[in-house]
Amino acid sequence: MSWIAWKMLTGDRSKYLGIIFGVAFASLLMAHQVSIFCGIMRRTTSQIADIHEANLWVMDPKVQYVEEAAPLHDTDLHRVRGVQGVDWAVRLYKGLVRARMPDGNFRQVVLLGLDDATLVGAPVTLVKGSLADLRRPDAVVLDEAGFQYMWPGEPFTLGKTIEMNDRRAVVVGICKAGAPFQSMPIMYTRYNQAVLFAPRERKLLTFVLARSEPGVPPAEVCTRIEEQTGLKALTKDGFTWETIKYYIRFTGIPFNFGITVTLGFIVGVAIAGQTFYLFTIENLRQFGALKAMGVSNLRIVGMVLLQAALVGIIGYAIGMGLAAAFFEVTKGSVALAGFYLPWQVMVMTAVAVMLIILLASLVSIRRVLVLEPAVVFRG
Amino acid sequence: MASVATEWAVECRGVTKDFGQGEAKVQALRGVDLEVPDGEMTLLVGPSGCGKTTLISIIAGLLDPTAGEVSVLGAEYRRMSGRAKVAFRAANIGFVFQQYNLLPALSAAENAAVPLLIAGVPRREAVRRAAALLDELGLVGRGGSLPSQLSGGQQQRVAIARALVHEPRLLVCDEPTAALDAHSGRNIMELLRRIAVQPGRAVIVVTHDSRVFDFGDRIVHLSDGRVEDVEVTNHGETDA
C-alpha cells in the first residue's frame, strides 16, 4: 500500500510540487532566520569566546554585558590574585577607539589591551606576522576582516601605520578573530600600549581575566571573588549567557526574528497544509474505493501519513539544502562572517516541519477516517 | 425456468435502514427480504431513490442496517467486528463502480492489481496476474496505459478486472453501464456474464438501465425501500 500511496502522491504533480514548495520554503525561512539569529548572538559574545586561557571574568558589579564595562581600579587585579582558588589573574583593556588612517579616513575599532607579560587573550591564529612582534613599540595586531574594512581591496600588508589618540600604531600582524556584533575591526595590543591609545580616563582596567586552580570549580572561585572583593565574577559560560540574555532582553532582535520564524511556520502550515488537504479531498473517492475493497482505516491512515512524511522529508531536504547553500556561498563575505547553519537549528527545523506535516495530515486523516466507503456507490 | 439455486450467496431478512433522526429521518429500506443465489447474475432495479444503492451497500458490508439480518456467503455481518468485516470484503467481494474509481496515477494493470496488493501479493506478481486478466478481458497490450488514456468502456473493463483479479465469491456492480453508451454498455454486460458469472460466485448488478435487463438471471424490483417483485428469467437455462 505504501507504493500506492507514493504513486497517488506523485501522480498529482502540481499539488505534489506545491506541498513540497510550501515545506521547503518554510524550512528555508525558519532555518535561515534562526541561524542568522544564532550567528548574531554568537557575534555578541565573540570576544569572550576568543579568549581561551581564562575561565573567569571579573568586572565592575554593575556590568550587564561585555560591551558595556565600567573600569576597575588597578589594585583590583591584586585583590583578585589574592583570592584562594585563583591560579592566575591578568589585566584586560577593552574599549572603542577611533583609528585614523594616513589618508584621513578613520574607523572605530575594538581595542583589546593584553597583559604585557603573558599576552593572555592574544589571537590563536595569525595569518600574517608574528605574535612576538606585539612586544615591539606601537605594535598592534589587526583581525583580517578589520584590515579589509580599513584598507578595502588591498592585500594583507604589515607595517601599515595608523593614528590613535595622537599616537602612532604599526600593524605587525594580521589574525583571525571572531566577528564582533558590530562589524568593527578588532585590534590587539599590549595593555601598557592600549592605555596610551585609549582616550584619557582615570581608570582603564576593564576586566580582570583569571583562571581557577586545577580541581577547584570555577563557579566556587567566582563566589569567593565576589565575597572578598565586592566585584562581579562570572565563569566564561556565565558571562557568555549573561551577554546573550542582555541582547534578548533589551533589544528587538529576538522579537523580530521570532516574528519571521513564526511567519515561516504559518506559511508552511498554510501552503503545505491547505494543499495537502486539497490533495486528500480530491482523492476521497479513491480512498473510499480502497476502503470498500478492504483497506482498513489503519492502513489508510498509514498511507496519508506516509504521503505527508514523504513531502515533509523532501521539502525539508530542499529547504536545508538551500539554507546550507546560502551560508556556503556567503561564508567568504566579511559582513556575514560567523554565520552558519548549526546542527541544532537543523534539528529544530526538522521538529517544526514534523509539526507542520502533522497538522496538515491530521485534518486530512480526519476526513478520510469519517469517510463512509459507501460513498463510492454514489454517482 | 431458471435453475433452482439450493444455496443463497446473500440472504437479507427484514432489513431496514434509516438515515437521519427525528423529523429529518428518512427510511431508505423498509424491511427487505432478499435471496441472491450462487452462480447467477441478480439485477437490482428500480427508480431513483428506491433504495438500490443502500441495499447494495449493506450487502457489501459498507453500511450497517438499522434492523434485520444480512448473511453473505454464510457469514453474518452483525457477528463480525469492523476489522473482520474489512478483511471479509477484501477476501470475498469484488466491486465495480459506476465511475470506475480507478487510481489515475496507476496504469491499467496496476489498478487491476490493487486487490492483490491489499491481500499482500508481491507487486510484480500482482501486476503480472492483473495484466493477464486484462488480456482475457480484451485489453491486450493496454496494461501499461493510464486510465486517462483509455475510453470509458476500456476503463470499465479495467474496473471489472480489478473486481475479479482476486477471485471473489461475490461481485457487486453499481450501475456498471450508466457512464457508457448503449453499445459499450452491452459489451460490458456480456463480459460480466461471460467472465464473472460462474459457479461459486454470485453477481449483483444495480442498474436502472432497462436495456441490460435481459442479462440477469433474476431481476429484483425495488420500490420505496421494499422488494416489489422478483422476476426469474430463463437466461440461466439459455446459457446452460
Short mmCIF file of C-alpha atoms in Angstrom, two decimals, chain A residues 1 3-4 7-12 283 285-299 372-374 376-379, chain B residues 53 56-57 60 62-63 83 86-87 89-90 95-99 101-106 110 114-115 117-118 123 127 162 172 174:
data_model
loop_
_atom_site.label_atom_id
_atom_site.label_comp_id
_atom_site.label_asym_id
_atom_site.label_seq_id
_atom_site.Cartn_x
_atom_site.Cartn_y
_atom_site.Cartn_z
CA MET A 1 0.00 0.00 0.00
CA TRP A 3 3.69 2.07 -3.17
CA ILE A 4 0.09 3.06 -4.00
CA LYS A 7 2.01 6.82 -6.75
CA MET A 8 -1.14 8.69 -5.69
CA LEU A 9 1.00 11.47 -4.27
CA THR A 10 3.33 11.90 -7.23
CA GLY A 11 0.55 11.35 -9.75
CA ASP A 12 -0.89 14.77 -8.98
CA ASN A 283 -8.67 11.71 -3.68
CA ARG A 285 -13.32 8.78 -3.83
CA GLN A 286 -10.12 6.82 -4.36
CA PHE A 287 -9.68 6.42 -0.63
CA GLY A 288 -13.34 5.42 -0.42
CA ALA A 289 -12.82 2.82 -3.13
CA LEU A 290 -9.80 1.44 -1.31
CA LYS A 291 -11.80 1.27 1.91
CA ALA A 292 -14.62 -0.53 0.11
CA MET A 293 -12.14 -3.00 -1.37
CA GLY A 294 -10.91 -3.91 2.07
CA VAL A 295 -8.22 -1.47 3.08
CA SER A 296 -8.55 -0.84 6.81
CA ASN A 297 -8.69 2.61 8.36
CA LEU A 298 -5.32 1.95 9.95
CA ARG A 299 -3.71 1.34 6.57
CA GLU A 372 -18.12 6.22 4.50
CA PRO A 373 -16.82 3.73 1.95
CA ALA A 374 -20.39 3.58 0.64
CA VAL A 376 -18.21 5.12 -3.86
CA PHE A 377 -21.70 3.91 -4.78
CA ARG A 378 -22.97 7.43 -5.21
CA GLY A 379 -22.54 8.60 -8.76
CA THR B 53 -27.65 1.80 -3.53
CA ILE B 56 -26.10 -2.96 -2.19
CA SER B 57 -24.02 -1.01 0.34
CA ALA B 60 -21.31 -5.31 0.56
CA LEU B 62 -20.19 -0.89 3.68
CA LEU B 63 -23.26 0.18 5.66
CA ARG B 83 -11.85 -5.25 11.26
CA VAL B 86 -12.94 -5.23 6.25
CA ALA B 87 -10.95 -8.44 5.90
CA ARG B 89 -14.66 -7.69 1.99
CA ALA B 90 -11.03 -7.82 0.89
CA PHE B 95 -16.56 -4.11 -6.70
CA VAL B 96 -17.41 -2.47 -9.98
CA PHE B 97 -18.33 1.19 -9.60
CA GLN B 98 -20.34 3.46 -11.82
CA GLN B 99 -17.48 6.00 -12.00
CA ASN B 101 -12.85 4.84 -9.38
CA LEU B 102 -9.54 3.88 -10.92
CA LEU B 103 -6.46 5.48 -9.41
CA PRO B 104 -5.38 7.99 -12.08
CA ALA B 105 -1.68 7.64 -11.29
CA LEU B 106 -1.63 3.87 -11.73
CA GLU B 110 -1.52 -1.68 -11.63
CA VAL B 114 -4.89 -3.35 -6.28
CA PRO B 115 -6.98 -6.10 -4.56
CA LEU B 117 -1.76 -5.78 -3.27
CA ILE B 118 -4.29 -5.35 -0.49
CA ARG B 123 3.72 -6.14 -6.56
CA VAL B 127 0.69 -6.80 -11.72
CA ARG B 162 -9.84 -5.22 -10.61
CA VAL B 172 -21.11 -6.20 -6.60
CA ASP B 174 -23.13 -0.44 -9.20
#
